[in-house]
PDB file of C-alpha atoms and ligand atoms in Angstrom:
ATOM      1  CA  MET A   1     -63.888 -62.282  98.355  1.00  0.00           C
ATOM      2  CA  GLU A   2     -60.776 -60.149  97.883  1.00  0.00           C
ATOM      3  CA  GLY A   3     -60.913 -56.955  99.934  1.00  0.00           C
ATOM      4  CA  GLY A   4     -64.151 -58.081 101.570  1.00  0.00           C
ATOM      5  CA  ALA A   5     -67.479 -58.507  99.813  1.00  0.00           C
ATOM      6  CA  ARG A   6     -68.837 -55.192  98.450  1.00  0.00           C
ATOM      7  CA  VAL A   7     -72.513 -55.975  98.531  1.00  0.00           C
ATOM      8  CA  VAL A   8     -75.348 -53.478  98.280  1.00  0.00           C
ATOM      9  CA  HIS A   9     -77.623 -54.339 101.151  1.00  0.00           C
ATOM     10  CA  PRO A  10     -81.142 -55.100  99.803  1.00  0.00           C
ATOM     11  CA  ALA A  11     -82.626 -52.337 101.973  1.00  0.00           C
ATOM     12  CA  ILE A  12     -80.404 -49.794 100.171  1.00  0.00           C
ATOM     13  CA  GLU A  13     -81.257 -50.904  96.636  1.00  0.00           C
ATOM     14  CA  PRO A  14     -84.309 -48.591  96.190  1.00  0.00           C
ATOM     15  CA  LEU A  15     -82.109 -45.573  97.012  1.00  0.00           C
ATOM     16  CA  SER A  16     -78.933 -46.755  95.299  1.00  0.00           C
ATOM     17  CA  TYR A  17     -79.410 -43.976  92.700  1.00  0.00           C
ATOM     18  CA  LEU A  18     -78.207 -41.569  95.392  1.00  0.00           C
ATOM     19  CA  ILE A  19     -74.813 -43.194  95.838  1.00  0.00           C
ATOM     20  CA  GLY A  20     -71.988 -41.042  94.519  1.00  0.00           C
ATOM     21  CA  LYS A  21     -70.929 -37.425  94.576  1.00  0.00           C
ATOM     22  CA  TRP A  22     -73.293 -34.593  93.596  1.00  0.00           C
ATOM     23  CA  LYS A  23     -72.429 -30.960  92.924  1.00  0.00           C
ATOM     24  CA  GLY A  24     -74.570 -27.921  92.284  1.00  0.00           C
ATOM     25  CA  THR A  25     -75.887 -24.627  93.534  1.00  0.00           C
ATOM     26  CA  GLY A  26     -78.637 -23.519  95.839  1.00  0.00           C
ATOM     27  CA  GLU A  27     -80.562 -20.507  97.054  1.00  0.00           C
ATOM     28  CA  GLY A  28     -81.535 -19.689 100.591  1.00  0.00           C
ATOM     29  CA  GLY A  29     -83.852 -17.286 102.343  1.00  0.00           C
ATOM     30  CA  PHE A  30     -86.291 -16.875 105.196  1.00  0.00           C
ATOM     31  CA  PRO A  31     -88.655 -14.051 106.183  1.00  0.00           C
ATOM     32  CA  THR A  32     -86.148 -12.851 108.806  1.00  0.00           C
ATOM     33  CA  ILE A  33     -82.923 -12.888 106.704  1.00  0.00           C
ATOM     34  CA  SER A  34     -81.548 -11.641 103.365  1.00  0.00           C
ATOM     35  CA  SER A  35     -81.580 -14.194 100.556  1.00  0.00           C
ATOM     36  CA  PHE A  36     -78.289 -15.786  99.484  1.00  0.00           C
ATOM     37  CA  SER A  37     -76.886 -18.315  97.048  1.00  0.00           C
ATOM     38  CA  TYR A  38     -74.350 -21.075  97.561  1.00  0.00           C
ATOM     39  CA  GLY A  39     -72.338 -23.898  95.998  1.00  0.00           C
ATOM     40  CA  GLU A  40     -72.815 -27.397  97.363  1.00  0.00           C
ATOM     41  CA  GLU A  41     -71.344 -30.868  97.260  1.00  0.00           C
ATOM     42  CA  LEU A  42     -73.220 -33.904  98.565  1.00  0.00           C
ATOM     43  CA  THR A  43     -71.717 -37.361  98.983  1.00  0.00           C
ATOM     44  CA  PHE A  44     -73.654 -40.562  99.568  1.00  0.00           C
ATOM     45  CA  THR A  45     -71.635 -43.712 100.212  1.00  0.00           C
ATOM     46  CA  HIS A  46     -72.664 -47.238 101.047  1.00  0.00           C
ATOM     47  CA  PRO A  47     -70.003 -49.038 103.055  1.00  0.00           C
ATOM     48  CA  GLY A  48     -71.497 -52.390 102.041  1.00  0.00           C
ATOM     49  CA  ASN A  49     -73.367 -55.061 103.961  1.00  0.00           C
ATOM     50  CA  LYS A  50     -75.127 -52.762 106.392  1.00  0.00           C
ATOM     51  CA  PRO A  51     -78.551 -51.206 105.684  1.00  0.00           C
ATOM     52  CA  VAL A  52     -77.228 -47.654 105.785  1.00  0.00           C
ATOM     53  CA  ILE A  53     -76.074 -44.875 103.462  1.00  0.00           C
ATOM     54  CA  ALA A  54     -73.525 -42.407 104.834  1.00  0.00           C
ATOM     55  CA  TYR A  55     -74.238 -38.779 103.898  1.00  0.00           C
ATOM     56  CA  SER A  56     -72.043 -35.707 103.947  1.00  0.00           C
ATOM     57  CA  GLN A  57     -72.646 -32.209 102.673  1.00  0.00           C
ATOM     58  CA  LYS A  58     -70.586 -29.057 102.395  1.00  0.00           C
ATOM     59  CA  THR A  59     -71.470 -25.640 101.046  1.00  0.00           C
ATOM     60  CA  TRP A  60     -69.540 -22.522 100.096  1.00  0.00           C
ATOM     61  CA  LYS A  61     -69.988 -18.892  99.034  1.00  0.00           C
ATOM     62  CA  LEU A  62     -70.175 -18.751  95.259  1.00  0.00           C
ATOM     63  CA  ASN A  63     -68.072 -15.604  94.833  1.00  0.00           C
ATOM     64  CA  SER A  64     -65.210 -16.427  97.234  1.00  0.00           C
ATOM     65  CA  GLY A  65     -65.363 -20.189  97.827  1.00  0.00           C
ATOM     66  CA  GLU A  66     -65.426 -19.496 101.574  1.00  0.00           C
ATOM     67  CA  PRO A  67     -67.002 -22.417 103.471  1.00  0.00           C
ATOM     68  CA  MET A  68     -70.585 -22.052 104.697  1.00  0.00           C
ATOM     69  CA  HIS A  69     -72.793 -24.680 106.361  1.00  0.00           C
ATOM     70  CA  ALA A  70     -71.789 -28.364 106.473  1.00  0.00           C
ATOM     71  CA  GLU A  71     -73.502 -31.459 107.824  1.00  0.00           C
ATOM     72  CA  SER A  72     -73.249 -35.223 107.826  1.00  0.00           C
ATOM     73  CA  GLY A  73     -75.256 -38.223 108.890  1.00  0.00           C
ATOM     74  CA  TYR A  74     -76.739 -41.610 108.115  1.00  0.00           C
ATOM     75  CA  TRP A  75     -79.759 -42.566 106.025  1.00  0.00           C
ATOM     76  CA  ARG A  76     -81.560 -45.778 106.957  1.00  0.00           C
ATOM     77  CA  PRO A  77     -84.254 -46.809 104.448  1.00  0.00           C
ATOM     78  CA  LYS A  78     -86.537 -49.689 105.475  1.00  0.00           C
ATOM     79  CA  PRO A  79     -88.123 -52.256 103.131  1.00  0.00           C
ATOM     80  CA  ASP A  80     -91.627 -50.912 103.999  1.00  0.00           C
ATOM     81  CA  GLY A  81     -90.874 -47.557 102.313  1.00  0.00           C
ATOM     82  CA  THR A  82     -90.144 -45.632 105.473  1.00  0.00           C
ATOM     83  CA  ILE A  83     -86.797 -44.003 106.157  1.00  0.00           C
ATOM     84  CA  GLU A  84     -84.962 -42.691 109.178  1.00  0.00           C
ATOM     85  CA  VAL A  85     -82.168 -40.116 108.858  1.00  0.00           C
ATOM     86  CA  VAL A  86     -79.870 -38.660 111.520  1.00  0.00           C
ATOM     87  CA  ILE A  87     -77.965 -35.459 110.729  1.00  0.00           C
ATOM     88  CA  ALA A  88     -75.370 -33.459 112.672  1.00  0.00           C
ATOM     89  CA  GLN A  89     -74.916 -29.872 111.460  1.00  0.00           C
ATOM     90  CA  SER A  90     -71.753 -27.764 111.674  1.00  0.00           C
ATOM     91  CA  THR A  91     -73.733 -25.281 113.765  1.00  0.00           C
ATOM     92  CA  GLY A  92     -74.119 -27.908 116.512  1.00  0.00           C
ATOM     93  CA  LEU A  93     -77.758 -28.603 115.696  1.00  0.00           C
ATOM     94  CA  VAL A  94     -78.815 -32.248 115.438  1.00  0.00           C
ATOM     95  CA  GLU A  95     -81.835 -33.704 113.638  1.00  0.00           C
ATOM     96  CA  ILE A  96     -83.686 -36.983 113.689  1.00  0.00           C
ATOM     97  CA  GLN A  97     -85.751 -37.165 110.514  1.00  0.00           C
ATOM     98  CA  LYS A  98     -88.481 -39.708 109.795  1.00  0.00           C
ATOM     99  CA  GLY A  99     -90.275 -40.086 106.498  1.00  0.00           C
ATOM    100  CA  THR A 100     -90.978 -42.090 103.401  1.00  0.00           C
ATOM    101  CA  TYR A 101     -89.386 -42.763 100.027  1.00  0.00           C
ATOM    102  CA  ASP A 102     -90.941 -43.617  96.682  1.00  0.00           C
ATOM    103  CA  ALA A 103     -88.454 -45.675  94.661  1.00  0.00           C
ATOM    104  CA  GLU A 104     -90.379 -45.203  91.371  1.00  0.00           C
ATOM    105  CA  LYS A 105     -90.910 -41.449  91.641  1.00  0.00           C
ATOM    106  CA  LYS A 106     -87.460 -41.115  93.211  1.00  0.00           C
ATOM    107  CA  GLU A 107     -88.824 -38.848  95.896  1.00  0.00           C
ATOM    108  CA  ILE A 108     -87.872 -38.768  99.578  1.00  0.00           C
ATOM    109  CA  ASN A 109     -89.917 -36.873 102.175  1.00  0.00           C
ATOM    110  CA  LEU A 110     -88.459 -36.180 105.598  1.00  0.00           C
ATOM    111  CA  GLN A 111     -89.973 -34.469 108.622  1.00  0.00           C
ATOM    112  CA  SER A 112     -88.073 -33.825 111.836  1.00  0.00           C
ATOM    113  CA  GLU A 113     -89.081 -35.895 114.813  1.00  0.00           C
ATOM    114  CA  LEU A 114     -86.436 -34.220 116.943  1.00  0.00           C
ATOM    115  CA  VAL A 115     -84.372 -31.046 116.562  1.00  0.00           C
ATOM    116  CA  GLY A 116     -81.761 -30.793 119.299  1.00  0.00           C
ATOM    117  CA  ASN A 117     -79.312 -28.195 120.561  1.00  0.00           C
ATOM    118  CA  ALA A 118     -80.967 -25.464 118.453  1.00  0.00           C
ATOM    119  CA  SER A 119     -81.449 -21.920 119.691  1.00  0.00           C
ATOM    120  CA  LYS A 120     -84.220 -20.997 117.233  1.00  0.00           C
ATOM    121  CA  VAL A 121     -85.211 -23.974 115.080  1.00  0.00           C
ATOM    122  CA  LYS A 122     -88.315 -25.931 116.074  1.00  0.00           C
ATOM    123  CA  GLU A 123     -88.965 -28.054 113.010  1.00  0.00           C
ATOM    124  CA  ILE A 124     -87.218 -29.025 109.747  1.00  0.00           C
ATOM    125  CA  SER A 125     -88.595 -30.745 106.656  1.00  0.00           C
ATOM    126  CA  ARG A 126     -86.556 -31.942 103.701  1.00  0.00           C
ATOM    127  CA  VAL A 127     -87.832 -33.177 100.318  1.00  0.00           C
ATOM    128  CA  PHE A 128     -85.422 -34.706  97.767  1.00  0.00           C
ATOM    129  CA  THR A 129     -86.492 -35.444  94.183  1.00  0.00           C
ATOM    130  CA  LEU A 130     -84.610 -36.807  91.210  1.00  0.00           C
ATOM    131  CA  VAL A 131     -85.832 -35.298  87.926  1.00  0.00           C
ATOM    132  CA  ASN A 132     -83.946 -35.686  84.634  1.00  0.00           C
ATOM    133  CA  GLU A 133     -80.852 -36.867  86.507  1.00  0.00           C
ATOM    134  CA  GLU A 134     -80.867 -33.731  88.659  1.00  0.00           C
ATOM    135  CA  LEU A 135     -81.182 -34.128  92.392  1.00  0.00           C
ATOM    136  CA  THR A 136     -83.173 -31.250  93.800  1.00  0.00           C
ATOM    137  CA  TYR A 137     -84.171 -30.595  97.377  1.00  0.00           C
ATOM    138  CA  VAL A 138     -86.208 -28.147  99.390  1.00  0.00           C
ATOM    139  CA  VAL A 139     -85.607 -27.521 103.094  1.00  0.00           C
ATOM    140  CA  GLU A 140     -88.252 -25.766 105.180  1.00  0.00           C
ATOM    141  CA  MET A 141     -87.997 -24.832 108.819  1.00  0.00           C
ATOM    142  CA  ALA A 142     -90.027 -23.330 111.624  1.00  0.00           C
ATOM    143  CA  THR A 143     -88.354 -21.177 114.244  1.00  0.00           C
ATOM    144  CA  ASN A 144     -89.480 -19.760 117.560  1.00  0.00           C
ATOM    145  CA  LEU A 145     -90.624 -16.603 115.716  1.00  0.00           C
ATOM    146  CA  THR A 146     -91.653 -17.873 112.266  1.00  0.00           C
ATOM    147  CA  SER A 147     -93.995 -20.647 111.146  1.00  0.00           C
ATOM    148  CA  ARG A 148     -92.745 -23.214 108.638  1.00  0.00           C
ATOM    149  CA  GLN A 149     -91.258 -21.489 105.565  1.00  0.00           C
ATOM    150  CA  PRO A 150     -88.695 -22.452 102.891  1.00  0.00           C
ATOM    151  CA  HIS A 151     -85.034 -21.875 103.876  1.00  0.00           C
ATOM    152  CA  LEU A 152     -83.155 -23.683 101.065  1.00  0.00           C
ATOM    153  CA  LYS A 153     -83.591 -25.091  97.603  1.00  0.00           C
ATOM    154  CA  ALA A 154     -80.839 -26.574  95.471  1.00  0.00           C
ATOM    155  CA  SER A 155     -80.219 -28.590  92.352  1.00  0.00           C
ATOM    156  CA  LEU A 156     -77.244 -30.928  91.919  1.00  0.00           C
ATOM    157  CA  LYS A 157     -75.784 -33.151  89.220  1.00  0.00           C
ATOM    158  CA  LYS A 158     -73.848 -36.360  89.763  1.00  0.00           C
ATOM    159  CA  LEU A 159     -70.113 -35.972  89.156  1.00  0.00           C
TER     160      LEU A 159
HETATM  161  C1  LIG B   1     -79.866 -18.302 108.760  1.00  0.00           C
HETATM  162  C2  LIG B   1     -81.128 -22.720 110.242  1.00  0.00           C
HETATM  163  C3  LIG B   1     -78.926 -24.636 106.411  1.00  0.00           C
HETATM  164  C4  LIG B   1     -77.073 -20.317 105.406  1.00  0.00           C
HETATM  165  C5  LIG B   1     -80.425 -19.341 109.482  1.00  0.00           C
HETATM  166  C6  LIG B   1     -81.202 -19.176 110.674  1.00  0.00           C
HETATM  167  C7  LIG B   1     -81.535 -20.401 111.100  1.00  0.00           C
HETATM  168  C8  LIG B   1     -80.982 -21.357 110.167  1.00  0.00           C
HETATM  169  C9  LIG B   1     -82.361 -20.735 112.329  1.00  0.00           C
HETATM  170  C10 LIG B   1     -81.569 -17.832 111.356  1.00  0.00           C
HETATM  171  C11 LIG B   1     -82.943 -17.421 110.938  1.00  0.00           C
HETATM  172  C12 LIG B   1     -83.414 -16.223 111.714  1.00  0.00           C
HETATM  173  O1  LIG B   1     -82.578 -15.489 112.241  1.00  0.00           O
HETATM  174  O2  LIG B   1     -84.634 -16.043 111.792  1.00  0.00           O
HETATM  175  C13 LIG B   1     -80.689 -23.611 109.292  1.00  0.00           C
HETATM  176  C14 LIG B   1     -81.019 -25.026 109.268  1.00  0.00           C
HETATM  177  C15 LIG B   1     -80.402 -25.558 108.182  1.00  0.00           C
HETATM  178  C16 LIG B   1     -79.680 -24.484 107.541  1.00  0.00           C
HETATM  179  C17 LIG B   1     -81.888 -25.714 110.297  1.00  0.00           C
HETATM  180  C18 LIG B   1     -80.433 -26.956 107.659  1.00  0.00           C
HETATM  181  C19 LIG B   1     -81.495 -27.738 107.796  1.00  0.00           C
HETATM  182  C20 LIG B   1     -78.188 -23.647 105.827  1.00  0.00           C
HETATM  183  C21 LIG B   1     -77.286 -23.803 104.713  1.00  0.00           C
HETATM  184  C22 LIG B   1     -76.750 -22.591 104.458  1.00  0.00           C
HETATM  185  C23 LIG B   1     -77.335 -21.663 105.386  1.00  0.00           C
HETATM  186  C24 LIG B   1     -77.019 -25.133 103.983  1.00  0.00           C
HETATM  187  C25 LIG B   1     -75.738 -22.162 103.433  1.00  0.00           C
HETATM  188  C26 LIG B   1     -75.460 -22.808 102.375  1.00  0.00           C
HETATM  189  C27 LIG B   1     -77.706 -19.408 106.198  1.00  0.00           C
HETATM  190  C28 LIG B   1     -77.473 -17.976 106.113  1.00  0.00           C
HETATM  191  C29 LIG B   1     -78.298 -17.397 107.052  1.00  0.00           C
HETATM  192  C30 LIG B   1     -79.000 -18.477 107.714  1.00  0.00           C
HETATM  193  C31 LIG B   1     -76.502 -17.274 105.163  1.00  0.00           C
HETATM  194  C32 LIG B   1     -78.447 -15.887 107.342  1.00  0.00           C
HETATM  195  C33 LIG B   1     -77.288 -15.304 108.003  1.00  0.00           C
HETATM  196  C34 LIG B   1     -77.062 -15.874 109.344  1.00  0.00           C
HETATM  197  O3  LIG B   1     -77.931 -15.711 110.214  1.00  0.00           O
HETATM  198  O4  LIG B   1     -75.998 -16.521 109.544  1.00  0.00           O
HETATM  199  N1  LIG B   1     -80.314 -20.680 109.193  1.00  0.00           N
HETATM  200  N2  LIG B   1     -79.890 -23.328 108.229  1.00  0.00           N
HETATM  201  N3  LIG B   1     -78.204 -22.335 106.194  1.00  0.00           N
HETATM  202  N4  LIG B   1     -78.644 -19.663 107.157  1.00  0.00           N
HETATM  203 FE1  LIG B   1     -79.326 -21.498 107.636  1.00  0.00          FE
END
């Protein structure tokens, strides 16, 4: 086929609703820090043929546009409803996430199996839900001093 076959791998189909660019705002906090808000763009792309979705995220300060946290990685859903995600953060922290997805409810639940190169973070969970065409997520983390608590929540719309 011209330009190479652009096929959605069958393993990706249940999560194909993610593919595209999403933009929105979020709020962050933690017992040990002041709360803050941020702008965010998320991109999910499927290069075709392989059972993987590429993920990249960037965030910025709402008042100045100054860059904040960024991260990128790969999402690997399996036909049995499990999913594996690897993420590299701009802070140097890396995550291996394992979890499940529900294609009907459009909900993805991730729990860190490994958090590497982190000075404080012990554990990270991420839940993504699509409701009324809005992609929302909640990130919780545990640190060396604090048990698992919410750090981020955001809501994004597809561009
Ligand atoms: C603070 C981890 C994502 C903005 C922190 C702290 C940790 C952390 C460990 C310090 C908490 C403490 O001192 O007790 C993470 C992890 C993330 C993440 C694991 C992703 C899973 C983000 C994102 C943003 C952000 C997306 C911005 C949009 C901040 C800010 C602070 C903070 C503003 C407080 C100021 C500072 O210490 O720099 N985060 N963070 N974080 N985080 Fe995050």
